[in-house]
Coordinates of N, CA and C in Angstrom, one line a residue:
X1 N 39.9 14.2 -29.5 CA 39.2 15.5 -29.6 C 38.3 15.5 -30.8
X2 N 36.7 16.3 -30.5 CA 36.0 15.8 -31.6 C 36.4 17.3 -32.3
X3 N 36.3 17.2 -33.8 CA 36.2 18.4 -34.9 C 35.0 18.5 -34.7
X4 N 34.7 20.3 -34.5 CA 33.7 21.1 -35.0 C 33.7 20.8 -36.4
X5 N 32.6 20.9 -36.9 CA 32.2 21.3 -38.8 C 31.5 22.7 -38.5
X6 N 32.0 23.6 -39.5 CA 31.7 25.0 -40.0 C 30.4 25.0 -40.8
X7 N 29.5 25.9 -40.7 CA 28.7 26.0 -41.6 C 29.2 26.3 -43.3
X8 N 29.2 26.4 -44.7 CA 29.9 26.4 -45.4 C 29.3 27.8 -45.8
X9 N 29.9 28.8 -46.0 CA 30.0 30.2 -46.5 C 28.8 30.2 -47.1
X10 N 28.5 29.7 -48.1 CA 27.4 30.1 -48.8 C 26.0 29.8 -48.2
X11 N 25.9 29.0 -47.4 CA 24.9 28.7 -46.0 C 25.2 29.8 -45.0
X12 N 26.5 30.7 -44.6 CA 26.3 31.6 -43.5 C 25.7 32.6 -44.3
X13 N 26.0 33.0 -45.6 CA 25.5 34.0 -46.4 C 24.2 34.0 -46.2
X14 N 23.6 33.1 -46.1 CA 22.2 32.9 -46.7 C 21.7 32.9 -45.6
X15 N 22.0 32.5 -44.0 CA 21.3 32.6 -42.8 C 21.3 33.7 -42.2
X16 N 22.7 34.9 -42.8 CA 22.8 36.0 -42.4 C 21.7 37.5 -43.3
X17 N 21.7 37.1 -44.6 CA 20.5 37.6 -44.8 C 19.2 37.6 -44.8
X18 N 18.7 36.2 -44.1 CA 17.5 36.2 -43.9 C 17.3 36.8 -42.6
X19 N 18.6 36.8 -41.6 CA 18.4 37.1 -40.3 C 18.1 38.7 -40.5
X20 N 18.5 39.5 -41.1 CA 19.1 41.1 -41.4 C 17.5 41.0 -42.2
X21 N 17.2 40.4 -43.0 CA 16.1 41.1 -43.7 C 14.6 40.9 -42.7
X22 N 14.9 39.9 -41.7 CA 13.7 39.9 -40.6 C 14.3 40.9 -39.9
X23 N 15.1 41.5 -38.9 CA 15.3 43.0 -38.5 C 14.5 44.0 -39.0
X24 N 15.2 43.7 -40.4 CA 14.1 45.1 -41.3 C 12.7 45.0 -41.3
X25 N 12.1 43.4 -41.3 CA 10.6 43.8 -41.3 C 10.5 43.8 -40.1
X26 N 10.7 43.3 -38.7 CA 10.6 43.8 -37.6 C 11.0 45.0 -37.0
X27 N 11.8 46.0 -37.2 CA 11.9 47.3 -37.3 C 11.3 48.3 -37.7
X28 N 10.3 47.7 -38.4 CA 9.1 48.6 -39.4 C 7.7 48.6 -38.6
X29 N 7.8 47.6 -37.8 CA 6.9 47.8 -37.3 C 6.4 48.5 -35.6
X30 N 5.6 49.4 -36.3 CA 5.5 50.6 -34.8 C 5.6 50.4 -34.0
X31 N 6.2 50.8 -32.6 CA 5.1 50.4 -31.1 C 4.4 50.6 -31.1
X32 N 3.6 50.6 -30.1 CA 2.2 50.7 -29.3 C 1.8 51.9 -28.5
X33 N 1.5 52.9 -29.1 CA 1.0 54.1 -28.1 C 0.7 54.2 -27.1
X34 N 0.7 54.3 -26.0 CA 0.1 54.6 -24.6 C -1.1 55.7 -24.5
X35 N -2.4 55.8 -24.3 CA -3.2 56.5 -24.7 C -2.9 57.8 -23.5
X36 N -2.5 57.4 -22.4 CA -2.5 58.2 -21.1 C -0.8 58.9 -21.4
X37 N -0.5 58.8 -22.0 CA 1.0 59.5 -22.3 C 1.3 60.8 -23.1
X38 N 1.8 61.7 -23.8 CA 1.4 63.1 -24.0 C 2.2 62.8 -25.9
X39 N 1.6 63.1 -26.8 CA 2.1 63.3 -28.1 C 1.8 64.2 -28.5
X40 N 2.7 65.4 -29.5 CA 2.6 65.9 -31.1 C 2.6 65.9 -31.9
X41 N 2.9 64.2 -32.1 CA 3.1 63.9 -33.9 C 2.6 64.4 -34.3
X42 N 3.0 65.1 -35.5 CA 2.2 65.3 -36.8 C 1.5 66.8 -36.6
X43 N 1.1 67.5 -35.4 CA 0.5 68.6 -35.0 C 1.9 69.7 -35.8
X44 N 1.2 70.0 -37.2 CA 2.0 70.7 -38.1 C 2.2 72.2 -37.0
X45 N 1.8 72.9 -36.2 CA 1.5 73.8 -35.7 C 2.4 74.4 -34.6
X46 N 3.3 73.5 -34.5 CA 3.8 73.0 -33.4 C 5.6 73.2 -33.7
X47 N 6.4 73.7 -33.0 CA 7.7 73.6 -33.8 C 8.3 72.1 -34.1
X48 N 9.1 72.3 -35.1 CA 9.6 70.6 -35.6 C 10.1 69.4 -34.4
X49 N 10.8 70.0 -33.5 CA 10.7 69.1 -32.1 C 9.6 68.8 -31.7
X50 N 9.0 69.5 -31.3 CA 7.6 69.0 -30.6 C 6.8 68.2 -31.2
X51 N 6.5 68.6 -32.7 CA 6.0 67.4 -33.4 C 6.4 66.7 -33.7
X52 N 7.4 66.5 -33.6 CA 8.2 65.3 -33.9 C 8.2 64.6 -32.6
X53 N 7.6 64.6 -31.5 CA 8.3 64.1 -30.0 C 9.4 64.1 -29.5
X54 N 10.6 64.9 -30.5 CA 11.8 65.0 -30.2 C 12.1 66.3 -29.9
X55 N 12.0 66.7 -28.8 CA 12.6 67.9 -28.2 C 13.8 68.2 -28.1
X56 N 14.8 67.4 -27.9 CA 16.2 67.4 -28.6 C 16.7 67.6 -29.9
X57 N 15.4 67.8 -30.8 CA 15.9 67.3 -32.0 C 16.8 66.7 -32.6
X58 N 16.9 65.9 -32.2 CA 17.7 64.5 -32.5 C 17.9 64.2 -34.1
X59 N 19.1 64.3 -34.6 CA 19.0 64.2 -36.2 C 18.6 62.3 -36.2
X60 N 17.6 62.0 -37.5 CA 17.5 60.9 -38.1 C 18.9 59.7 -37.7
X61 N 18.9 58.6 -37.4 CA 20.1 57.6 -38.0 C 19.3 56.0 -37.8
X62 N 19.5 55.6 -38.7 CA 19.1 54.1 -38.9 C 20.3 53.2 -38.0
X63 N 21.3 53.7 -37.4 CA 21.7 53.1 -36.2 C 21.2 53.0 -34.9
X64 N 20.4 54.3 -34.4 CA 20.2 54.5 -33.0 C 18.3 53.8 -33.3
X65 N 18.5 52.7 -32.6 CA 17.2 51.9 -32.5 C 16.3 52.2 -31.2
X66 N 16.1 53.6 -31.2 CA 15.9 54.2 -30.0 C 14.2 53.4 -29.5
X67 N 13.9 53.2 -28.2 CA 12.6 52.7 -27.9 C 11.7 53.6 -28.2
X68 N 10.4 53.7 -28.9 CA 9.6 54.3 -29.1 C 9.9 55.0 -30.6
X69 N 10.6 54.8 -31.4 CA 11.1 55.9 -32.1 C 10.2 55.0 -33.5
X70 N 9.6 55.6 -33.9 CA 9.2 55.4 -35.5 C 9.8 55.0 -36.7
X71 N 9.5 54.0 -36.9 CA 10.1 53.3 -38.2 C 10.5 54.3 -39.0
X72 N 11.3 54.0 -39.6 CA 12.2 55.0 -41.0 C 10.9 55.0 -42.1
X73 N 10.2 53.9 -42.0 CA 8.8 54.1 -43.2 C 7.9 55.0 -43.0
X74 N 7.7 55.0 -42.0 CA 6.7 55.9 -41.6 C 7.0 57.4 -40.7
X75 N 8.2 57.7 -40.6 CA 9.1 58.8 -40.3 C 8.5 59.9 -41.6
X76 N 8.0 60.8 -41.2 CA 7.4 61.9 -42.3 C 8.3 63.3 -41.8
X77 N 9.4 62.8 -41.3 CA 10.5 64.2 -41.4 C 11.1 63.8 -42.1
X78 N 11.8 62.8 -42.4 CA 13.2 62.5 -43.3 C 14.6 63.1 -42.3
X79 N 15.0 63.9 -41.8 CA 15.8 64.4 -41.0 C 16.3 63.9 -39.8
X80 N 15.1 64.2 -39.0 CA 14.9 64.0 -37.2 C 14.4 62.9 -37.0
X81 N 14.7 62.4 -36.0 CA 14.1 61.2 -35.5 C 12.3 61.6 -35.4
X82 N 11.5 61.0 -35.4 CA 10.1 60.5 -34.6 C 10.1 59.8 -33.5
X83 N 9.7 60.0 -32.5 CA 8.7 58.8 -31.5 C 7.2 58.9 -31.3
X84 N 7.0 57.7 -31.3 CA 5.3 58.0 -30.8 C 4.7 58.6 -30.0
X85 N 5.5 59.1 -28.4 CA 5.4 59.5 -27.8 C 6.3 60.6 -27.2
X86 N 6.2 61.6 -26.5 CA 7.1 62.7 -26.0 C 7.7 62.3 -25.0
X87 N 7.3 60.8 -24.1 CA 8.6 60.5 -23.0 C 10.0 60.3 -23.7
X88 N 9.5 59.5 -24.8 CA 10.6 58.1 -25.7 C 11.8 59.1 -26.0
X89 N 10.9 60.3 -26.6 CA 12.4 61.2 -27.3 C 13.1 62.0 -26.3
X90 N 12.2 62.0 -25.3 CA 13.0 62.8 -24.1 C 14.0 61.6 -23.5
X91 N 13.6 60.3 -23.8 CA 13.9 59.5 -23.1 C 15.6 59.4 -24.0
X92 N 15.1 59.3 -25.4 CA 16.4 59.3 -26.1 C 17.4 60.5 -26.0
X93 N 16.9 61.6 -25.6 CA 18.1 62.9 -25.6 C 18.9 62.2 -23.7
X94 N 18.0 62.0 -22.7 CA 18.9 61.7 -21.2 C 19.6 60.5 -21.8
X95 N 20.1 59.5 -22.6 CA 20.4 58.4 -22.9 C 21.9 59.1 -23.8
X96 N 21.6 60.2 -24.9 CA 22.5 60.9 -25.8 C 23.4 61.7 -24.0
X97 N 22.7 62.2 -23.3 CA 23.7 63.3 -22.8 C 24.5 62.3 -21.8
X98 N 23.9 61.3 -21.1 CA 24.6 60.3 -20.7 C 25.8 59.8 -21.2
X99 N 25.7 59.3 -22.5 CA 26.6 59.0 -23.5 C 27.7 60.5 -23.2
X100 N 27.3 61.4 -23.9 CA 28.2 62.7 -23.9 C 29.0 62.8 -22.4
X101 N 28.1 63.1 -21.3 CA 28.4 63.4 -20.1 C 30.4 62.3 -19.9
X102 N 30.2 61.3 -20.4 CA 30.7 60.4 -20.6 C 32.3 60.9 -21.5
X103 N 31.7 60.8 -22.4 CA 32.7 61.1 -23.5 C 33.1 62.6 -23.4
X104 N 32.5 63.5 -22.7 CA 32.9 64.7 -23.2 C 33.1 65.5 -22.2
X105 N 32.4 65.2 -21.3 CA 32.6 65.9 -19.8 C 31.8 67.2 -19.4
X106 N 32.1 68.1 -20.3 CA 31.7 69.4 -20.3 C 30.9 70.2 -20.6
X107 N 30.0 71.2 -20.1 CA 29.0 71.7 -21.2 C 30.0 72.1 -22.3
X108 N 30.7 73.0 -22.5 CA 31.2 73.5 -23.2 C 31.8 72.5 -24.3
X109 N 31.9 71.9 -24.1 CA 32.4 70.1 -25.3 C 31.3 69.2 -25.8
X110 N 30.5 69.2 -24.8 CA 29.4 69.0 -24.8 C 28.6 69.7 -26.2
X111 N 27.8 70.8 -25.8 CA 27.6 71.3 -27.0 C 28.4 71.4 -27.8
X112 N 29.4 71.6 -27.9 CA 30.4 71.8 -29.1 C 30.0 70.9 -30.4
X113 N 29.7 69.5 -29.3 CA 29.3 68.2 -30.2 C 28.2 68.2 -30.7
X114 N 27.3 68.2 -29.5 CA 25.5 68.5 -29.8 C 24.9 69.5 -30.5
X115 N 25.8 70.7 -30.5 CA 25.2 72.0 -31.4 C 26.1 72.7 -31.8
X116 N 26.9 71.9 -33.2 CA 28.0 72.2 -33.7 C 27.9 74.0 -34.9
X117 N 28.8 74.3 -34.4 CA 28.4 75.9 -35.3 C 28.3 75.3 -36.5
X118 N 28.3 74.9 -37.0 CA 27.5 74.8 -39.1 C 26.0 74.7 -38.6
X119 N 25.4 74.4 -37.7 CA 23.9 74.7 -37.3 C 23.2 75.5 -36.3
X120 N 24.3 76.0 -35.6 CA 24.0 77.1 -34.8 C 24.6 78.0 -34.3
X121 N 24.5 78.8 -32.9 CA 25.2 80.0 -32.4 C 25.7 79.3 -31.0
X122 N 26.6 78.2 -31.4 CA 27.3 77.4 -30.1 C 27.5 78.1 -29.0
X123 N 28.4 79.1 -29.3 CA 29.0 80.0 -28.3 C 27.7 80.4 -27.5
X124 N 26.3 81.1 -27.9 CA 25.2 81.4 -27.2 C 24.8 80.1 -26.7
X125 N 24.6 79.3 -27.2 CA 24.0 78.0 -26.7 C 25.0 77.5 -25.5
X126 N 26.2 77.8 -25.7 CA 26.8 77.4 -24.3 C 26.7 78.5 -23.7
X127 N 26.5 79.3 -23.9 CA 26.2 80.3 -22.3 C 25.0 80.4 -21.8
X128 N 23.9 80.1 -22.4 CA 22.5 79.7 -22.2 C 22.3 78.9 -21.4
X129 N 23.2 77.7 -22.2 CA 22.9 76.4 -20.7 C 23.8 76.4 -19.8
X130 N 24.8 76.8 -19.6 CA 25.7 77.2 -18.4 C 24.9 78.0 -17.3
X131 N 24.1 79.5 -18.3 CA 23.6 80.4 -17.3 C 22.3 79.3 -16.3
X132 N 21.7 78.7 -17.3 CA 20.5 77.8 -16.7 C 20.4 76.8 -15.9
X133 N 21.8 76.2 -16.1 CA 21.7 74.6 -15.4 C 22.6 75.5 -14.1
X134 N 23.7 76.5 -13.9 CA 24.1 76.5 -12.9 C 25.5 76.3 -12.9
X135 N 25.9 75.2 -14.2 CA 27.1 74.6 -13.6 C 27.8 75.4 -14.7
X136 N 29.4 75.9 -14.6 CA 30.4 76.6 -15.0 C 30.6 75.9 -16.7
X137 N 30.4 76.3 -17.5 CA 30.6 76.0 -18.7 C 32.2 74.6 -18.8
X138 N 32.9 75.0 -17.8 CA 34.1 74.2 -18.2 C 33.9 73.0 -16.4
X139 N 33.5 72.9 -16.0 CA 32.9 72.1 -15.0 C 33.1 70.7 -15.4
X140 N 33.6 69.8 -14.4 CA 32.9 68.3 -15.1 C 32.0 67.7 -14.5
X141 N 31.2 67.4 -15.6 CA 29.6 67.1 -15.2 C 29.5 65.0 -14.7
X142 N 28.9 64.7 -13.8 CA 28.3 63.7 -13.7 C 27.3 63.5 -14.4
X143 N 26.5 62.2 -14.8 CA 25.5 61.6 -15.2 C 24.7 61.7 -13.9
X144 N 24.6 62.5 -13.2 CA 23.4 62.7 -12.0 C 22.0 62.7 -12.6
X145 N 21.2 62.0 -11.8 CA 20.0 62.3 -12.0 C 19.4 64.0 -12.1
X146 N 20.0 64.7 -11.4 CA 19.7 66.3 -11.2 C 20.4 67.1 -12.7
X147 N 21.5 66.1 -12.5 CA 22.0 66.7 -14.2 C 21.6 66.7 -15.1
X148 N 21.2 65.7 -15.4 CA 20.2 65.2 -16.2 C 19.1 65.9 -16.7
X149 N 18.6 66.0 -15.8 CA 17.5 66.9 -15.5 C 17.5 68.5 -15.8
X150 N 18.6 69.2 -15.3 CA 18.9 70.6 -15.9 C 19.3 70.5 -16.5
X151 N 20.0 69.7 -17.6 CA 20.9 70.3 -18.8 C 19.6 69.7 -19.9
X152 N 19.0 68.7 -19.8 CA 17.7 68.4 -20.5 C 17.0 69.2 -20.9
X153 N 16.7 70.3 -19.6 CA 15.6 71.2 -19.4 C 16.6 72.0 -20.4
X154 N 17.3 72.4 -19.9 CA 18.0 74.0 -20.8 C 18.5 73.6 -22.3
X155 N 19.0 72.1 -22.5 CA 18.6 71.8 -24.0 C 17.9 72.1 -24.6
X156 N 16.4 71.4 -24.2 CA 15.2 71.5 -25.1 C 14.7 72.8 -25.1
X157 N 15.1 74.4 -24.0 CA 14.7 75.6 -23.9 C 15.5 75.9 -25.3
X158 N 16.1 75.6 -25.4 CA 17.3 75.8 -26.7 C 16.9 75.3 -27.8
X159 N 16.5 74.3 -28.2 CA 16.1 73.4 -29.0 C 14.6 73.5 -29.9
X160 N 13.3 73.5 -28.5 CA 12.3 74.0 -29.6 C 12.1 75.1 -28.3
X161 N 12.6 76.3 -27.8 CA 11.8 77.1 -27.4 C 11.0 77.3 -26.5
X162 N 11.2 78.3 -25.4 CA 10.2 78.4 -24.2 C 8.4 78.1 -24.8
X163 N 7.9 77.5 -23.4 CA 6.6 76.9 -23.5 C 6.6 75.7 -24.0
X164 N 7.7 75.1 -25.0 CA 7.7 73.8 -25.0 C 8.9 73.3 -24.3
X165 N 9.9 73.8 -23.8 CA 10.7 72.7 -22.7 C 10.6 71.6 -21.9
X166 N 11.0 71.1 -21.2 CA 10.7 70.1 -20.7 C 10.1 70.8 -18.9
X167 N 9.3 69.9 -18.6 CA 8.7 69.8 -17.4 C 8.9 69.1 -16.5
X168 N 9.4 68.8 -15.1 CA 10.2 67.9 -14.9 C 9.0 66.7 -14.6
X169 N 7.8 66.8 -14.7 CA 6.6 65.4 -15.1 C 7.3 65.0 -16.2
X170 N 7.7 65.4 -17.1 CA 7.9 65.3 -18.2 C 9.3 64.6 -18.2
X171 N 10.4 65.1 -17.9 CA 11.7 64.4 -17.2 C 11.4 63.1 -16.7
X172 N 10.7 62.9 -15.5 CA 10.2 61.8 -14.6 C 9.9 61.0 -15.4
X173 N 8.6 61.0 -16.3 CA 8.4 60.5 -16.9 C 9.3 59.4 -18.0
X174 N 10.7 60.3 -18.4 CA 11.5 59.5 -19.4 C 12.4 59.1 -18.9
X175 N 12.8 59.4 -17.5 CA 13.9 59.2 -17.0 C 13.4 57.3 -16.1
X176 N 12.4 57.1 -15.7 CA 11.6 55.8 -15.3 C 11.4 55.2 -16.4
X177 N 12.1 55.6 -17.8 CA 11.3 53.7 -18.7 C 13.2 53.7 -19.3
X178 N 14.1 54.7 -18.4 CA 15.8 54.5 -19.1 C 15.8 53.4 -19.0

């Protein structure tokens, strides 16, 4: 039987930091805009979701390597995520509630998690999206495509505010590049 030989520690050290410090320059670097696709980066005018493309407002994390989402360098919220585009962050909240739908089942647990009272009026926020999507606050939700879809919609109504919610072009849109 042949022996493996190990790389010797101070060689994995050194292969693992060059691999982690190429991540980081590769992570910095933008995607590619779609010219035909809908943005308001940067449109100061706009509430902080919408210019941010994150209609969920999605807080900042250098874990979630979300597609479309803007390098930490060039992120001019500091807080909330960025995407270049308004599908990507819509794309990243159906991807978050999936996750939840999962782990949490409920609107009511649901938000509990997503819009924890130290930042909001939970209790309204869950009766808001209860009244809106239809389904009973203590209900257990599937990851349906239709679910998806209303609890998105009555998030983002929540989030930045009638006239910017989500549209279900707008849904379609993020729900075809999951």
């Amino acid at each position: 039987m042949e022996r493996i030989k190990l790389i010797p520690r101070k060689k994995r050290t050194i292969a693992c930091a060059i691999v982690i410090f190429i991540w980081v320059l590769i992570s910095q670097i933008p995607p590619k805009k779609d010219p035909d696709q809908k943005s308001f980066l940067g449109q100061m005018d706009k509430p902080r979701g919408v210019r941010n493309n994150n209609p969920g407002n999605l807080r900042y994390s250098p874990v979630n390597l979300w597609k479309g989402k803007v390098p930490f360098t060039q992120n001019t919220d500091g807080s909330f995520e960025q995407f270049i585009e308004w599908r990507y962050g819509v794309r990243a909240l159906l991807i978050l509630l999936k996750k939840f739908i999962f782990q949490y089942g409920t609107i009511e647990k649901i938000i509990s998690r997503y819009a924890p009272d130290n930042e909001n009026e939970t209790e309204r926020y869950i009766r808001a999206v209860a009244a809106e999507t239809g389904f009973p606050r203590n209900q257990a939700l599937s990851s349906t495509k239709e679910t998806l879809r209303k609890l998105s919609i009555a998030i983002t109504r929540q989030e930045v505010g009638n006239g910017y919610e989500l549209s279900n072009e707008d849904f379609l849109n993020a729900y075809k590049i999951m």
